[in-house]
Amino acid sequence: MSTQFLEEWILKALTPQKLRLYLGHQGWVQVQHRNPNILLYKKQDGRVGGKVSIVVPASMTLGDYDRRMIESVRCLASFSGLEPRYLAQQLAYWDRDVLRMRLMTRSGDTSSIPLEMASALIAQLRDFVGFAACAETDPKPFFVKAGGIAKEFAEQCRFGHTFSGSFGLTVESPLPLDPNMQLPHVPSERPFPRAVMERIAIGFVLMEEAVEQDSLDPLIKNYTTGFNANMCEKLTDIIEASSDQRLRYAVIWSPEIDTKPDLVRKQEFTLHRPAYEALTEAAKALHKEDEFEETTIVGKVTVLRSDQPPLHTDEFEFAERAITVQWEPKKKQYVNLRVALPLDEYRQACDAHKNGKRIRITGKPAKEGKFWVLSNEHDFSVVN
C-alpha cells in the first residue's frame, strides 16, 4: 500500500470518534487540555518508565484535520509496533469483520469494471456469505437451497466502499458490540457473525492447501468447518462472473474479539484457475456425500423444452424433450428439477402444465453442474 493511498484511505475510513474509541479500549486515558481543538490521551508505558501521550484532532471541521489525523495514526502505530496499514484497519473496523475482494484486471485499468460484471459479483458475494451462514448453522455437505438464515445474515451485512490499486469490493459484517460496555483487554464472546467469517477464512486456507497438495482432501474432509459445496460453487460463479480474472481475498478482523492466530497471520488468499478447478471438483464430491435415494417427486411443471413441436411426426419421436418440475425436497425449500421424458409422457406433461395440474414421477435426484436432474425416472402420472 503506497503512502499516498494509505493516507487517502485513513482519511476516508477513519473518524475522530473511532480513534477515541480505540484509544479507550487500549487503556489510554483522556486528560484535560487547554486547546479545545485537540484531545490529549496518556498511557503508562513501562518501557520508558512513565507515561506517554498522543494528540488526536477533536473535529473533522478543523483546517488542519487531515495532517493531524495522519500524524496521530502514524504516531500510534509506531508506539504499538504495528504497520500503519494494519492499525488503520483496526481503527476503521473495530466493530466489524470485513471480507475484501480485489479484481486484478489484465487491462491495467483499475478505476472501473463493466456494470454488468459488478452487479454479478455483488450478487454472488451476497449468496456466498449467505451459504456460509447456512453452513455455520447446520454444517452439511450441501444445501438444496439456501435457508432463511442466508437472507437474514446477508441483510445484516453492509456493502463497503470500493478501493483503487486494483478494483476492489468490501463486505462488512457488523458484530454485536456495545462500545460503552467493552472493557480493555477483556475478550468478547464469539458471536455468530464472527463464526461465519472464520468459516470463510478457514475455507480459503483449505482451498490453498488443496491446490498446493494437488488433492481435494483438505476441502472435502473439512466441510464442517470450511467451505461446503454451495460455497465452492459460489466462488466458481464469482470467477466466471469476473471473466476468469485473478481475484484476491482478504479478511480484516475486528480487534475487539480474539481471532485464531493462524487466521490472523494469513493476510490474503488468491483465487485463480487452479483454485477454480479444485473448488469445482470439491463441489461435485461434496454433493455425492449426501445424495438422495430414489424419490417420488410431485410438483408443478414450470418449463417445457423440446427440439421439435410435440406433433405426430417421426422427427419428434427422436427429439430431445425435458420438463422442469418445481420440487420441494424440504419444507419451503423449492428447487427446479429437470426430467427427460419419452414422447407420450411429454405430451401428458404439456397437458398438465396447460391445465394447472401436478405430475408425479419416481427417480433419483442429483446435482449435475449447476442444475438438478432426475435420473432412472419411471412411474410417470398426472395428479390433481
mmCIF file of C-alpha atoms in Angstrom, residues 17 323 365 377:
data_model
loop_
_atom_site.group_PDB
_atom_site.id
_atom_site.type_symbol
_atom_site.label_atom_id
_atom_site.label_comp_id
_atom_site.label_asym_id
_atom_site.label_seq_id
_atom_site.Cartn_x
_atom_site.Cartn_y
_atom_site.Cartn_z
ATOM 1 C CA GLN A 17 -14.820 9.037 17.221
ATOM 2 C CA ILE A 323 -39.555 -30.693 -18.418
ATOM 3 C CA PRO A 365 -32.448 -36.567 -7.882
ATOM 4 C CA GLU A 377 -37.119 -41.985 -13.935
#
